[in-house]
Amino acid sequence: MRKRWISIVLASVVTAGSLVGLGLTDSERSVEAAAKPSFKDIDGHWAESSIETAVQAEVLNGYPDGSFKPNNTITRAELLKVMAMTFKIEVGTGGSNWYAPYQTALSKAGIYLDGDYPGNLNNPATRNEMAKLAVRGEYTEYRGKKLSAAEMMFRAVNKGILSRSGTKAETINTEGTTTRAEAAVLVTRLLKLADGGKLTVDQGASSAAEIAWHRHNMITMFDQNDLVKLPYSVDISKKYNVTIDKLIVLDPADTKGFLSEYLKGTTYFPANKLEKPNDEYLFAYKIIGKNLVADGSGQVMRTSFEMYTEGSTGTILLDTSYVYDDGKLIEREGLFYNNQEFGFHKVNSIAHNYVFKLVPKKYIQDQIKEYGGVPIHLERYNVAFGKQSQFYLTDVKDKWAL
């Protein structure tokens, strides 16, 4: 465990100068760091262990009244100091306010960039703002890089630094304020990495963050990031265009995964009757159809395209709660199927739906072994197999690419 010989209190109100400490002398600090801290308000708290670890490392501290106030928010300015201490950034002195030396030190290190915290630094820090400092501080390849907040949040979750903030995978709460307890958990995870430890990645939350960033979760599921930029538009025929808005890969075996609640009550139809749902990945293509003519014909959206594999793909039938027979081809929450043919009565009218494909996990593993990634090879319906029928969503291709 790395030691920090600086003590800090994160008060709810920042006073002029600096934060109030516990008044320990230098000789007393090492003893305090080794002793298990005791606070009157953390017994049984979900972050109790992390709070104790962060305090023993002397990155965080308690209040003179014996409390830690775990549910109080932490300000941006306070977070700057915590991150500087966690990453052992050399900090100078002077400045117009107490946190200026930490801000300057983190800026020089490429961890804090202009524009990261627009507005008042005494405002509570958000989880997105916490992710920026944590990712750049821990991984030097991101230092000095001004990536989007959505990407930085994904990088933090995908590396195990952050996780879901609620019971569902998609509850990342990017703009939610950060508490002292959450700061303690973050510090503890970063200290673990510094000691050569490994973090557990919340795969469901990683999928949610990745999809929020760039509309697919192929990095989370297969460590692959060679997809075309989504949304991706392709003409299925001279009459009909499809935009693939999102590609969501789900693991039916992960009952706490992204959108897992929408798979409850699902009926599975694998191509191989001997395979069980847990043996498959579900590729959920969220599509937006657009008719290019007004000839009165129509399109069954689930037959827009086929996902090509060496064998056949299976499919699913969602629980009736998520199958809509109201005649509307509109956007819905989560996973859904609009049980209605898309009629070509008006040019450029649109319709929303999902195309679901079940693919055996073993087949995916074999594809990765053979091609170095998963080829997303799609085939237009009602077109002879060949150059005109196929299109790929990935740079990696299978042997059928023409």
PDB file of N, CA and C in Angstrom, residues 287-336:
ATOM      1  N   ILE A 287     -32.922  -0.930 -35.446  1.00  0.00           N
ATOM      2  CA  ILE A 287     -32.960  -0.397 -36.810  1.00  0.00           C
ATOM      3  C   ILE A 287     -34.070   0.638 -36.984  1.00  0.00           C
ATOM      4  N   ILE A 288     -33.816   1.536 -37.932  1.00  0.00           N
ATOM      5  CA  ILE A 288     -34.818   2.525 -38.349  1.00  0.00           C
ATOM      6  C   ILE A 288     -35.000   2.338 -39.849  1.00  0.00           C
ATOM      7  N   GLY A 289     -36.185   1.918 -40.234  1.00  0.00           N
ATOM      8  CA  GLY A 289     -36.481   1.715 -41.650  1.00  0.00           C
ATOM      9  C   GLY A 289     -37.015   2.981 -42.288  1.00  0.00           C
ATOM     10  N   LYS A 290     -36.701   3.150 -43.564  1.00  0.00           N
ATOM     11  CA  LYS A 290     -37.231   4.290 -44.317  1.00  0.00           C
ATOM     12  C   LYS A 290     -37.622   3.805 -45.709  1.00  0.00           C
ATOM     13  N   ASN A 291     -38.873   4.096 -46.107  1.00  0.00           N
ATOM     14  CA  ASN A 291     -39.272   3.675 -47.444  1.00  0.00           C
ATOM     15  C   ASN A 291     -38.875   4.735 -48.461  1.00  0.00           C
ATOM     16  N   LEU A 292     -38.384   4.274 -49.603  1.00  0.00           N
ATOM     17  CA  LEU A 292     -37.882   5.155 -50.651  1.00  0.00           C
ATOM     18  C   LEU A 292     -38.888   5.371 -51.764  1.00  0.00           C
ATOM     19  N   VAL A 293     -39.989   4.619 -51.716  1.00  0.00           N
ATOM     20  CA  VAL A 293     -41.046   4.739 -52.733  1.00  0.00           C
ATOM     21  C   VAL A 293     -42.398   4.779 -52.021  1.00  0.00           C
ATOM     22  N   ALA A 294     -43.422   5.056 -52.775  1.00  0.00           N
ATOM     23  CA  ALA A 294     -44.795   5.038 -52.250  1.00  0.00           C
ATOM     24  C   ALA A 294     -45.662   4.244 -53.206  1.00  0.00           C
ATOM     25  N   ASP A 295     -45.384   2.924 -53.254  1.00  0.00           N
ATOM     26  CA  ASP A 295     -46.116   2.075 -54.202  1.00  0.00           C
ATOM     27  C   ASP A 295     -47.138   1.173 -53.525  1.00  0.00           C
ATOM     28  N   GLY A 296     -47.334   1.381 -52.218  1.00  0.00           N
ATOM     29  CA  GLY A 296     -48.333   0.593 -51.511  1.00  0.00           C
ATOM     30  C   GLY A 296     -47.850  -0.765 -51.037  1.00  0.00           C
ATOM     31  N   SER A 297     -46.609  -1.103 -51.352  1.00  0.00           N
ATOM     32  CA  SER A 297     -46.074  -2.383 -50.896  1.00  0.00           C
ATOM     33  C   SER A 297     -45.604  -2.239 -49.450  1.00  0.00           C
ATOM     34  N   GLY A 298     -44.853  -3.198 -48.965  1.00  0.00           N
ATOM     35  CA  GLY A 298     -44.426  -3.127 -47.576  1.00  0.00           C
ATOM     36  C   GLY A 298     -43.211  -3.985 -47.307  1.00  0.00           C
ATOM     37  N   GLN A 299     -42.753  -3.933 -46.045  1.00  0.00           N
ATOM     38  CA  GLN A 299     -41.548  -4.641 -45.634  1.00  0.00           C
ATOM     39  C   GLN A 299     -41.742  -5.170 -44.221  1.00  0.00           C
ATOM     40  N   VAL A 300     -41.464  -6.454 -44.047  1.00  0.00           N
ATOM     41  CA  VAL A 300     -41.403  -7.010 -42.699  1.00  0.00           C
ATOM     42  C   VAL A 300     -40.013  -6.697 -42.165  1.00  0.00           C
ATOM     43  N   MET A 301     -39.919  -5.893 -41.135  1.00  0.00           N
ATOM     44  CA  MET A 301     -38.624  -5.345 -40.737  1.00  0.00           C
ATOM     45  C   MET A 301     -37.649  -6.406 -40.231  1.00  0.00           C
ATOM     46  N   ARG A 302     -38.175  -7.489 -39.659  1.00  0.00           N
ATOM     47  CA  ARG A 302     -37.249  -8.518 -39.169  1.00  0.00           C
ATOM     48  C   ARG A 302     -36.552  -9.250 -40.316  1.00  0.00           C
ATOM     49  N   THR A 303     -37.057  -9.098 -41.546  1.00  0.00           N
ATOM     50  CA  THR A 303     -36.403  -9.681 -42.715  1.00  0.00           C
ATOM     51  C   THR A 303     -35.680  -8.615 -43.529  1.00  0.00           C
ATOM     52  N   SER A 304     -35.148  -7.629 -42.846  1.00  0.00           N
ATOM     53  CA  SER A 304     -34.360  -6.606 -43.534  1.00  0.00           C
ATOM     54  C   SER A 304     -33.021  -7.172 -43.987  1.00  0.00           C
ATOM     55  N   PHE A 305     -32.401  -7.955 -43.101  1.00  0.00           N
ATOM     56  CA  PHE A 305     -31.117  -8.555 -43.426  1.00  0.00           C
ATOM     57  C   PHE A 305     -30.915  -9.782 -42.553  1.00  0.00           C
ATOM     58  N   GLU A 306     -29.984 -10.621 -42.967  1.00  0.00           N
ATOM     59  CA  GLU A 306     -29.596 -11.792 -42.187  1.00  0.00           C
ATOM     60  C   GLU A 306     -28.166 -11.611 -41.712  1.00  0.00           C
ATOM     61  N   MET A 307     -27.877 -12.083 -40.510  1.00  0.00           N
ATOM     62  CA  MET A 307     -26.500 -12.087 -40.023  1.00  0.00           C
ATOM     63  C   MET A 307     -25.866 -13.391 -40.468  1.00  0.00           C
ATOM     64  N   TYR A 308     -24.850 -13.291 -41.311  1.00  0.00           N
ATOM     65  CA  TYR A 308     -24.276 -14.489 -41.896  1.00  0.00           C
ATOM     66  C   TYR A 308     -23.318 -15.173 -40.935  1.00  0.00           C
ATOM     67  N   THR A 309     -23.497 -16.473 -40.773  1.00  0.00           N
ATOM     68  CA  THR A 309     -22.563 -17.313 -40.044  1.00  0.00           C
ATOM     69  C   THR A 309     -22.372 -18.588 -40.857  1.00  0.00           C
ATOM     70  N   GLU A 310     -21.388 -19.400 -40.473  1.00  0.00           N
ATOM     71  CA  GLU A 310     -21.139 -20.647 -41.198  1.00  0.00           C
ATOM     72  C   GLU A 310     -22.345 -21.581 -41.104  1.00  0.00           C
ATOM     73  N   GLY A 311     -23.044 -21.501 -39.990  1.00  0.00           N
ATOM     74  CA  GLY A 311     -24.274 -22.252 -39.843  1.00  0.00           C
ATOM     75  C   GLY A 311     -25.437 -21.277 -39.860  1.00  0.00           C
ATOM     76  N   SER A 312     -26.546 -21.675 -39.299  1.00  0.00           N
ATOM     77  CA  SER A 312     -27.710 -20.790 -39.244  1.00  0.00           C
ATOM     78  C   SER A 312     -27.717 -20.032 -37.922  1.00  0.00           C
ATOM     79  N   THR A 313     -28.292 -18.844 -37.942  1.00  0.00           N
ATOM     80  CA  THR A 313     -28.498 -18.106 -36.704  1.00  0.00           C
ATOM     81  C   THR A 313     -29.884 -18.406 -36.172  1.00  0.00           C
ATOM     82  N   GLY A 314     -30.014 -18.304 -34.865  1.00  0.00           N
ATOM     83  CA  GLY A 314     -31.321 -18.452 -34.265  1.00  0.00           C
ATOM     84  C   GLY A 314     -31.936 -17.089 -34.020  1.00  0.00           C
ATOM     85  N   THR A 315     -33.049 -17.080 -33.325  1.00  0.00           N
ATOM     86  CA  THR A 315     -33.694 -15.813 -32.988  1.00  0.00           C
ATOM     87  C   THR A 315     -34.426 -15.972 -31.658  1.00  0.00           C
ATOM     88  N   ILE A 316     -35.145 -14.940 -31.260  1.00  0.00           N
ATOM     89  CA  ILE A 316     -35.879 -14.968 -29.998  1.00  0.00           C
ATOM     90  C   ILE A 316     -37.276 -14.404 -30.196  1.00  0.00           C
ATOM     91  N   LEU A 317     -38.111 -14.675 -29.241  1.00  0.00           N
ATOM     92  CA  LEU A 317     -39.410 -14.021 -29.147  1.00  0.00           C
ATOM     93  C   LEU A 317     -39.484 -13.402 -27.763  1.00  0.00           C
ATOM     94  N   LEU A 318     -39.523 -12.083 -27.715  1.00  0.00           N
ATOM     95  CA  LEU A 318     -39.600 -11.397 -26.432  1.00  0.00           C
ATOM     96  C   LEU A 318     -40.904 -11.709 -25.726  1.00  0.00           C
ATOM     97  N   ASP A 319     -40.893 -11.517 -24.428  1.00  0.00           N
ATOM     98  CA  ASP A 319     -42.129 -11.636 -23.663  1.00  0.00           C
ATOM     99  C   ASP A 319     -43.177 -10.692 -24.239  1.00  0.00           C
ATOM    100  N   THR A 320     -44.427 -11.069 -24.135  1.00  0.00           N
ATOM    101  CA  THR A 320     -45.516 -10.276 -24.724  1.00  0.00           C
ATOM    102  C   THR A 320     -45.539  -8.832 -24.219  1.00  0.00           C
ATOM    103  N   SER A 321     -44.927  -8.592 -23.057  1.00  0.00           N
ATOM    104  CA  SER A 321     -44.876  -7.225 -22.528  1.00  0.00           C
ATOM    105  C   SER A 321     -44.104  -6.296 -23.447  1.00  0.00           C
ATOM    106  N   TYR A 322     -43.200  -6.870 -24.257  1.00  0.00           N
ATOM    107  CA  TYR A 322     -42.344  -6.055 -25.114  1.00  0.00           C
ATOM    108  C   TYR A 322     -42.610  -6.283 -26.594  1.00  0.00           C
ATOM    109  N   VAL A 323     -43.704  -6.965 -26.885  1.00  0.00           N
ATOM    110  CA  VAL A 323     -44.157  -7.129 -28.271  1.00  0.00           C
ATOM    111  C   VAL A 323     -45.420  -6.294 -28.423  1.00  0.00           C
ATOM    112  N   TYR A 324     -45.393  -5.346 -29.348  1.00  0.00           N
ATOM    113  CA  TYR A 324     -46.479  -4.361 -29.449  1.00  0.00           C
ATOM    114  C   TYR A 324     -47.322  -4.621 -30.684  1.00  0.00           C
ATOM    115  N   ASP A 325     -48.621  -4.763 -30.449  1.00  0.00           N
ATOM    116  CA  ASP A 325     -49.583  -4.999 -31.523  1.00  0.00           C
ATOM    117  C   ASP A 325     -50.524  -3.813 -31.695  1.00  0.00           C
ATOM    118  N   ASP A 326     -50.043  -2.622 -31.366  1.00  0.00           N
ATOM    119  CA  ASP A 326     -50.891  -1.432 -31.456  1.00  0.00           C
ATOM    120  C   ASP A 326     -50.842  -0.786 -32.836  1.00  0.00           C
ATOM    121  N   GLY A 327     -50.122  -1.419 -33.773  1.00  0.00           N
ATOM    122  CA  GLY A 327     -50.057  -0.886 -35.130  1.00  0.00           C
ATOM    123  C   GLY A 327     -49.082   0.252 -35.324  1.00  0.00           C
ATOM    124  N   LYS A 328     -48.342   0.592 -34.273  1.00  0.00           N
ATOM    125  CA  LYS A 328     -47.410   1.712 -34.352  1.00  0.00           C
ATOM    126  C   LYS A 328     -45.973   1.204 -34.457  1.00  0.00           C
ATOM    127  N   LEU A 329     -45.233   1.762 -35.381  1.00  0.00           N
ATOM    128  CA  LEU A 329     -43.831   1.397 -35.567  1.00  0.00           C
ATOM    129  C   LEU A 329     -42.955   2.509 -34.983  1.00  0.00           C
ATOM    130  N   ILE A 330     -43.067   2.682 -33.682  1.00  0.00           N
ATOM    131  CA  ILE A 330     -42.432   3.813 -33.013  1.00  0.00           C
ATOM    132  C   ILE A 330     -41.311   3.346 -32.087  1.00  0.00           C
ATOM    133  N   GLU A 331     -40.533   4.295 -31.611  1.00  0.00           N
ATOM    134  CA  GLU A 331     -39.464   4.019 -30.649  1.00  0.00           C
ATOM    135  C   GLU A 331     -40.077   3.647 -29.298  1.00  0.00           C
ATOM    136  N   ARG A 332     -39.492   2.640 -28.638  1.00  0.00           N
ATOM    137  CA  ARG A 332     -39.949   2.200 -27.311  1.00  0.00           C
ATOM    138  C   ARG A 332     -38.761   2.155 -26.356  1.00  0.00           C
ATOM    139  N   GLU A 333     -39.054   1.910 -25.095  1.00  0.00           N
ATOM    140  CA  GLU A 333     -38.000   1.739 -24.089  1.00  0.00           C
ATOM    141  C   GLU A 333     -37.346   0.368 -24.225  1.00  0.00           C
ATOM    142  N   GLY A 334     -36.052   0.296 -23.969  1.00  0.00           N
ATOM    143  CA  GLY A 334     -35.355  -0.975 -23.896  1.00  0.00           C
ATOM    144  C   GLY A 334     -35.434  -1.796 -25.168  1.00  0.00           C
ATOM    145  N   LEU A 335     -35.534  -3.131 -24.997  1.00  0.00           N
ATOM    146  CA  LEU A 335     -35.719  -4.017 -26.139  1.00  0.00           C
ATOM    147  C   LEU A 335     -37.205  -4.121 -26.445  1.00  0.00           C
ATOM    148  N   PHE A 336     -37.535  -4.195 -27.729  1.00  0.00           N
ATOM    149  CA  PHE A 336     -38.951  -4.272 -28.103  1.00  0.00           C
ATOM    150  C   PHE A 336     -39.076  -4.856 -29.506  1.00  0.00           C
TER     151      PHE A 336
END
